[in-house]
């Protein structure tokens, strides 16, 4: 032993004495820990003391129970886009009578659809609960803010659903529409909230030669190096934007860059190189997201993935129908090749954009509606895209719509998901 150091007290008696004290101390710590476990939930909020089993296991305490006591329970994190459709006896938030902005082609009940079972389903993520859309909460959160949905007729379908949901709280006032009534803006006066849809089916500059029924007189001319100024000249004024591409890219089109033809999609008989819709879709989405990032947009960007159609026994122009009346079960239906290709492009381009945009402080979210939509073959207008199609002839041959969604209908659940994404931040 080095001279001057104090020797440790390791006599047998002192060891027994220290152990006795340590044991008492350990028991005290254990009891304190158990007490704190009863007093505090895993979510970090103070839980009430109760004899009920739910108080002993915070995971069993319902959000509604805690909310009634003035506490907010931390929300579970799960993949909102993996799950199933479950029965919802309460039905839709609105009807075609209470919401008057529903376009005729999506007004399935008014047009005579006889079954109503498609109205009584709710999207349920696999590993957590998804609250129903709360219009009051949404409008309070979005006070003095503005949203825009930018894309094709599915975006217009989506915005009508959202307006109908919000109109349960306050009636929307339409303050703008373009000549064709494809782009519109609504205002909710009490909240100074505006909601717009901007018609831009390709997101890039396109010369389209179609009438309102989709009949073409000339091939679409698509400029893959120039964005559509319908949305680029105004997107910066919105706090939130939902961008979406989709099925328009499957149409016959001639592709241009620097005003020169570089290829086409499905143009037999023309001396133009077939490069496929994949080429154009990827270029367009990349240009869109790169532009938004480069402008240092301060709002939140959602990229909504494309939605599959459910035509069976043909396509929309060849007698295809969609007569199913219940959702698919998980794993019962796979994406078609064309839908899988579109989705893969969306995920790839979005991933690249997030990697690049995060360095610039961009807020980007993926609104992945593909799987949610795939499982709802029962939610389309089908033959009821027109008013009373079988009133005069029960066997009449009519064109079916197996792409857009009845209102009310499955598309209303998209807002459940959006609301939860907003809560998560």
C-alpha positions as CSV (number, residue, x, y, z in Angstrom):
1,X,0.0,0.0,0.0
2,X,1.3,3.4,-0.9
3,X,2.1,5.5,2.0
4,X,-0.4,8.3,2.7
5,X,-3.5,6.6,1.1
6,X,-6.5,5.6,3.2
7,X,-7.2,1.9,3.2
8,X,-10.7,0.9,2.0
9,X,-12.9,-0.5,4.8
10,X,-13.4,-4.1,3.4
11,X,-13.8,-6.0,6.7
12,X,-16.5,-8.7,6.6
13,X,-18.7,-6.7,9.0
14,X,-18.6,-3.5,6.9
15,X,-19.4,-5.5,3.7
16,X,-22.6,-6.9,5.4
17,X,-23.5,-3.4,6.6
18,X,-23.1,-1.8,3.1
19,X,-25.1,-4.6,1.5
20,X,-27.9,-4.1,4.0
21,X,-28.0,-0.4,3.1
22,X,-27.8,-1.0,-0.6
23,X,-30.6,-3.5,-0.5
24,X,-32.8,-1.0,1.3
25,X,-31.9,1.7,-1.3
26,X,-32.6,-0.7,-4.2
27,X,-36.0,-1.5,-2.8
28,X,-36.8,2.2,-2.3
29,X,-35.8,2.9,-6.0
30,X,-37.9,0.0,-7.2
31,X,-41.0,1.2,-5.3
32,X,-40.5,4.8,-6.6
33,X,-40.2,3.4,-10.2
34,X,-43.4,1.5,-9.8
35,X,-45.1,4.5,-8.4
36,X,-44.0,6.7,-11.3
37,X,-45.1,4.0,-13.8
38,X,-48.6,4.2,-12.4
39,X,-48.5,8.0,-12.5
40,X,-47.1,8.5,-16.0
41,X,-48.1,6.9,-19.3
42,X,-45.6,5.8,-21.9
43,X,-46.6,8.7,-24.0
44,X,-45.3,11.2,-21.4
45,X,-48.6,12.6,-20.3
46,X,-49.9,12.5,-16.7
47,X,-52.5,9.7,-16.3
48,X,-55.2,9.6,-13.7
49,X,-55.0,7.1,-10.8
50,X,-57.8,4.6,-11.1
51,X,-58.8,1.1,-10.0
52,X,-59.7,0.3,-13.6
53,X,-57.3,-1.9,-15.6
54,X,-56.8,0.8,-18.2
55,X,-55.0,3.0,-15.7
56,X,-52.4,0.3,-15.0
57,X,-51.7,-0.2,-18.7
58,X,-51.4,3.2,-20.5
59,X,-51.6,1.5,-23.9
60,X,-55.2,0.5,-23.1
61,X,-56.3,4.1,-22.2
62,X,-58.3,5.4,-25.1
63,X,-57.5,8.7,-26.8
64,X,-61.1,9.8,-26.2
65,X,-60.8,9.0,-22.4
66,X,-57.7,11.1,-22.1
67,X,-59.0,13.9,-24.2
68,X,-62.0,14.2,-21.9
69,X,-59.6,14.8,-19.1
70,X,-57.8,17.5,-21.0
71,X,-54.8,15.4,-22.0
72,X,-53.5,14.7,-25.5
73,X,-52.1,11.2,-26.1
74,X,-49.1,10.9,-28.4
75,X,-50.3,9.4,-31.7
76,X,-49.0,6.1,-32.8
77,X,-46.8,6.1,-35.8
78,X,-47.5,3.5,-38.5
79,X,-47.7,3.3,-42.3
80,X,-51.0,5.0,-43.1
81,X,-51.0,3.4,-46.6
82,X,-50.9,-0.3,-45.6
83,X,-54.1,-1.7,-44.3
84,X,-57.6,-2.7,-45.3
85,X,-61.1,-1.4,-45.7
86,X,-63.4,-2.2,-42.8
87,X,-67.2,-1.7,-42.3
88,X,-68.3,1.7,-41.2
89,X,-71.9,1.6,-40.1
90,X,-72.0,5.4,-39.6
91,X,-71.7,6.0,-43.3
92,X,-70.5,9.1,-45.1
93,X,-70.2,12.6,-43.7
94,X,-72.5,14.1,-46.4
95,X,-74.9,13.2,-49.1
96,X,-75.5,14.4,-52.6
97,X,-78.4,16.5,-51.2
98,X,-76.3,18.2,-48.5
99,X,-73.4,19.0,-50.8
100,X,-74.5,20.7,-54.0
101,X,-71.1,21.1,-55.7
102,X,-70.8,17.4,-56.7
103,X,-70.4,17.2,-60.5
104,X,-73.0,15.2,-62.4
105,X,-70.5,12.5,-63.5
106,X,-69.7,11.7,-59.8
107,X,-73.2,12.1,-58.5
108,X,-73.9,8.4,-58.4
109,X,-76.9,8.4,-56.1
110,X,-78.7,11.1,-58.1
111,X,-77.9,9.3,-61.3
112,X,-79.7,6.2,-60.0
113,X,-77.1,3.8,-58.6
114,X,-79.3,1.3,-56.8
115,X,-76.8,-0.1,-54.3
116,X,-75.5,1.9,-51.3
117,X,-73.1,-0.6,-49.7
118,X,-70.1,1.2,-51.1
119,X,-70.8,4.1,-48.7
120,X,-70.2,2.1,-45.6
121,X,-66.5,1.4,-45.5
122,X,-63.6,3.1,-43.8
123,X,-59.8,2.8,-44.5
124,X,-58.0,1.2,-41.5
125,X,-54.2,1.2,-41.4
126,X,-52.7,-2.1,-40.3
127,X,-51.0,-1.0,-37.1
128,X,-53.0,2.0,-35.8
129,X,-56.3,3.7,-35.8
130,X,-57.1,6.4,-38.3
131,X,-59.6,9.0,-37.0
132,X,-62.4,10.2,-39.3
133,X,-61.9,13.5,-40.9
134,X,-62.6,16.4,-38.6
135,X,-63.7,19.4,-40.7
136,X,-63.7,21.8,-37.7
137,X,-60.2,20.8,-36.7
138,X,-59.0,21.2,-40.3
139,X,-60.4,24.6,-40.8
140,X,-59.2,25.9,-37.4
141,X,-55.7,24.6,-38.2
142,X,-55.8,26.1,-41.7
143,X,-57.1,29.5,-40.7
144,X,-55.7,32.2,-43.0
145,X,-54.1,29.6,-45.2
146,X,-54.6,28.4,-48.8
147,X,-54.4,25.0,-50.5
148,X,-54.2,24.0,-54.1
149,X,-54.6,20.6,-55.7
150,X,-52.8,20.5,-59.1
151,X,-53.5,17.9,-61.7
152,X,-56.2,16.2,-63.7
153,X,-59.8,15.2,-63.1
154,X,-58.9,13.0,-60.2
155,X,-57.5,16.1,-58.4
156,X,-60.8,17.8,-59.2
157,X,-62.6,14.7,-57.8
158,X,-60.5,15.0,-54.7
159,X,-61.1,18.7,-54.2
160,X,-64.9,18.3,-54.5
161,X,-64.7,15.6,-51.8
162,X,-62.8,17.9,-49.5
163,X,-65.1,20.9,-50.1
164,X,-68.1,18.6,-49.3
165,X,-66.4,17.5,-46.1
166,X,-65.6,21.0,-45.0
167,X,-69.1,22.3,-46.0
168,X,-70.5,20.4,-43.0
169,X,-68.8,23.1,-40.9
170,X,-69.3,26.1,-43.2
171,X,-70.7,26.4,-46.7
172,X,-68.0,27.1,-49.2
173,X,-68.3,30.2,-51.5
174,X,-67.0,29.7,-55.0
175,X,-65.0,32.8,-55.9
176,X,-63.3,31.7,-59.2
177,X,-63.7,29.3,-62.1
178,X,-62.1,29.2,-65.5
179,X,-63.9,29.2,-68.8
180,X,-64.3,25.4,-68.8
181,X,-65.0,25.1,-65.0
182,X,-62.0,22.9,-64.6
183,X,-60.0,25.2,-62.4
184,X,-61.9,26.6,-59.4
185,X,-61.4,28.3,-56.0
186,X,-63.6,28.2,-53.0
187,X,-63.4,30.3,-49.8
188,X,-64.5,29.6,-46.3
189,X,-65.2,33.1,-45.0
190,X,-65.2,32.5,-41.2
191,X,-61.7,31.0,-41.5
192,X,-60.2,33.0,-44.3
193,X,-59.3,29.7,-45.8
194,X,-59.2,29.1,-49.6
195,X,-59.1,25.8,-51.5
196,X,-58.3,25.6,-55.2
197,X,-58.0,23.1,-57.9
198,X,-55.8,23.9,-60.9
199,X,-56.4,21.9,-64.0
200,X,-53.0,20.8,-65.4
201,X,-53.3,17.1,-66.5
202,X,-49.7,16.8,-67.6
203,X,-48.1,19.4,-65.3
204,X,-46.0,20.4,-68.3
205,X,-47.0,22.4,-71.3
206,X,-49.4,20.5,-73.5
207,X,-51.4,21.2,-76.6
208,X,-54.6,19.2,-76.2
209,X,-57.2,18.7,-78.9
210,X,-60.0,16.9,-77.1
211,X,-63.6,17.9,-76.5
212,X,-65.3,17.6,-73.1
213,X,-66.1,13.9,-73.8
214,X,-62.5,13.0,-74.4
215,X,-62.8,12.7,-78.2
216,X,-59.5,13.7,-79.9
217,X,-59.1,15.5,-83.3
218,X,-55.3,15.5,-83.2
219,X,-52.5,13.9,-81.2
220,X,-51.4,15.7,-78.0
221,X,-48.3,17.7,-78.3
222,X,-46.3,17.5,-75.0
223,X,-43.3,19.8,-74.3
224,X,-41.3,17.9,-71.7
225,X,-38.9,20.8,-71.0
226,X,-41.5,23.4,-70.3
227,X,-43.8,23.5,-67.3
228,X,-47.5,24.5,-67.5
229,X,-47.7,28.1,-66.4
230,X,-51.3,27.6,-65.2
231,X,-49.7,26.4,-61.9
232,X,-46.2,27.7,-62.0
233,X,-47.3,31.3,-62.0
234,X,-49.3,31.0,-58.8
235,X,-48.2,27.9,-56.8
236,X,-46.0,30.1,-54.5
237,X,-49.0,31.8,-53.0
238,X,-50.4,28.5,-51.5
239,X,-49.3,27.2,-48.1
240,X,-50.0,23.6,-49.2
241,X,-50.0,22.0,-52.6
242,X,-50.9,18.5,-53.7
243,X,-49.3,17.6,-57.0
244,X,-50.5,14.6,-59.0
245,X,-49.9,13.1,-62.4
246,X,-51.6,10.1,-63.8
247,X,-53.5,8.4,-66.6
248,X,-53.2,11.3,-69.1
249,X,-49.7,10.1,-69.8
250,X,-51.1,6.9,-71.3
251,X,-52.7,8.8,-74.1
252,X,-51.2,9.1,-77.6
253,X,-48.8,12.0,-77.6
254,X,-45.9,13.5,-79.5
255,X,-43.0,14.6,-77.3
256,X,-41.0,17.8,-77.8
257,X,-37.9,19.3,-76.3
258,X,-36.6,22.7,-77.4
259,X,-39.5,22.7,-79.9
260,X,-38.2,19.6,-81.7
261,X,-39.8,16.2,-81.8
262,X,-37.9,13.7,-79.7
263,X,-40.3,10.8,-79.7
264,X,-43.8,9.7,-79.0
265,X,-46.1,7.3,-77.2
266,X,-48.3,5.0,-79.3
267,X,-48.0,6.7,-82.6
268,X,-48.1,3.9,-85.2
269,X,-47.9,5.0,-88.8
270,X,-45.8,8.0,-88.0
271,X,-42.0,8.2,-88.6
272,X,-41.4,9.0,-85.0
273,X,-39.4,7.0,-82.4
274,X,-41.6,5.3,-79.9
275,X,-40.1,6.1,-76.4
276,X,-43.0,5.2,-74.3
277,X,-45.1,7.0,-71.6
278,X,-42.5,6.1,-68.9
279,X,-40.0,8.4,-70.5
280,X,-42.4,11.3,-70.5
281,X,-43.8,10.7,-67.1
282,X,-40.4,10.5,-65.4
283,X,-39.2,13.6,-67.1
284,X,-42.3,15.6,-66.3
285,X,-42.3,14.7,-62.6
286,X,-38.6,15.3,-62.2
287,X,-39.0,18.8,-63.9
288,X,-42.0,19.6,-61.6
289,X,-40.3,18.8,-58.3
290,X,-37.0,20.2,-59.3
291,X,-38.7,23.5,-60.2
292,X,-40.5,23.7,-56.9
293,X,-37.3,23.0,-55.0
294,X,-35.3,25.5,-57.0
295,X,-37.7,28.3,-56.3
296,X,-37.3,27.7,-52.5
297,X,-41.0,27.3,-52.0
298,X,-41.9,27.8,-48.4
299,X,-45.0,25.7,-48.1
300,X,-45.7,22.0,-47.9
301,X,-45.6,19.8,-51.0
302,X,-47.6,16.6,-51.3
303,X,-47.0,14.3,-54.2
304,X,-50.1,12.1,-54.6
305,X,-49.5,8.8,-56.3
306,X,-51.6,7.7,-59.3
307,X,-54.8,5.7,-58.8
308,X,-55.6,2.5,-60.6
309,X,-58.8,2.1,-62.6
310,X,-61.0,-1.0,-62.3
311,X,-62.2,-1.7,-65.9
312,X,-63.0,-5.3,-66.5
313,X,-63.8,-7.1,-69.7
314,X,-62.5,-4.1,-71.7
315,X,-61.4,-0.5,-71.4
316,X,-63.4,2.7,-71.2
317,X,-63.7,2.8,-75.0
318,X,-64.3,-0.9,-75.6
319,X,-67.2,-1.8,-73.2
320,X,-65.2,-2.2,-70.0
321,X,-67.3,-2.3,-66.8
322,X,-66.9,-2.2,-63.0
323,X,-69.9,-3.9,-61.4
324,X,-68.3,-5.0,-58.1
325,X,-70.1,-4.0,-54.9
326,X,-67.6,-4.7,-52.2
327,X,-63.9,-3.9,-51.6
328,X,-61.1,-6.3,-52.4
329,X,-59.4,-7.9,-49.5
330,X,-55.7,-7.4,-48.9
331,X,-53.8,-9.5,-51.4
332,X,-56.8,-10.2,-53.5
333,X,-55.8,-7.8,-56.3
334,X,-52.4,-6.8,-57.7
335,X,-51.5,-3.7,-59.6
336,X,-51.5,-4.0,-63.4
337,X,-48.1,-3.6,-65.1
338,X,-48.9,-0.1,-66.3
339,X,-49.9,1.1,-62.8
340,X,-46.9,-0.6,-61.2
341,X,-44.6,1.3,-63.7
342,X,-46.2,4.6,-62.9
343,X,-46.0,4.0,-59.2
344,X,-42.3,3.0,-59.4
345,X,-41.6,6.2,-61.3
346,X,-43.4,8.3,-58.7
347,X,-41.5,6.7,-55.8
348,X,-38.1,7.0,-57.6
349,X,-38.6,10.7,-58.5
350,X,-40.0,11.6,-55.1
351,X,-37.1,9.9,-53.3
352,X,-34.6,11.9,-55.3
353,X,-36.5,15.1,-54.7
354,X,-36.7,14.5,-50.9
355,X,-33.0,13.8,-50.8
356,X,-32.3,17.0,-52.7
357,X,-35.0,19.2,-51.1
358,X,-34.3,18.3,-47.5
359,X,-30.9,20.0,-47.8
360,X,-32.8,23.2,-48.7
361,X,-35.4,22.8,-45.9
362,X,-38.2,21.7,-48.2
363,X,-41.3,20.0,-46.6
364,X,-42.3,17.2,-48.9
365,X,-44.8,14.4,-48.2
366,X,-45.9,11.4,-50.2
367,X,-49.7,10.9,-50.3
368,X,-49.7,7.3,-51.4
369,X,-53.2,6.6,-52.5
370,X,-52.4,3.8,-54.9
371,X,-53.0,0.8,-52.6
372,X,-55.9,2.5,-50.9
373,X,-57.6,3.0,-54.2
374,X,-56.7,-0.4,-55.7
375,X,-58.8,-2.2,-53.1
376,X,-62.0,-0.2,-54.0
377,X,-63.4,-1.5,-57.3
378,X,-66.9,-0.8,-55.9
379,X,-66.5,2.9,-55.6
380,X,-66.7,4.1,-59.2
381,X,-69.7,5.6,-61.0
382,X,-69.7,2.8,-63.6
383,X,-72.7,3.3,-65.8
384,X,-74.0,5.9,-63.4
385,X,-71.7,8.6,-64.7
386,X,-74.9,9.7,-66.5
387,X,-78.3,10.4,-65.3
388,X,-80.6,7.4,-65.0
389,X,-78.9,5.4,-67.8
390,X,-81.3,2.5,-67.7
391,X,-84.6,4.4,-67.2
392,X,-85.8,3.7,-70.7
393,X,-83.9,0.5,-71.5
394,X,-82.7,-1.8,-68.7
395,X,-80.3,-3.5,-71.1
396,X,-78.9,-0.3,-72.7
397,X,-75.2,-0.3,-73.5
398,X,-73.6,2.7,-71.8
399,X,-70.1,3.9,-71.3
400,X,-68.7,3.1,-67.8
401,X,-66.5,5.3,-65.6
402,X,-64.2,3.0,-63.6
403,X,-61.6,5.6,-62.9
404,X,-63.3,8.4,-61.1
405,X,-65.0,8.1,-57.7
406,X,-68.6,8.4,-56.6
407,X,-69.3,11.3,-54.2
408,X,-69.7,10.5,-51.4
409,X,-67.4,7.5,-51.7
410,X,-64.0,6.0,-51.1
411,X,-62.1,9.2,-52.1
412,X,-63.5,10.8,-48.9
413,X,-61.1,8.6,-46.9
414,X,-58.1,10.3,-48.6
415,X,-58.9,13.3,-46.4
416,X,-58.7,11.1,-43.3
417,X,-55.2,10.2,-44.3
418,X,-54.2,13.9,-45.1
419,X,-55.6,15.0,-41.8
420,X,-53.5,12.5,-39.9
421,X,-50.4,13.5,-41.9
422,X,-51.0,17.1,-40.9
423,X,-51.2,16.0,-37.2
424,X,-47.9,14.2,-37.5
425,X,-46.3,17.2,-39.0
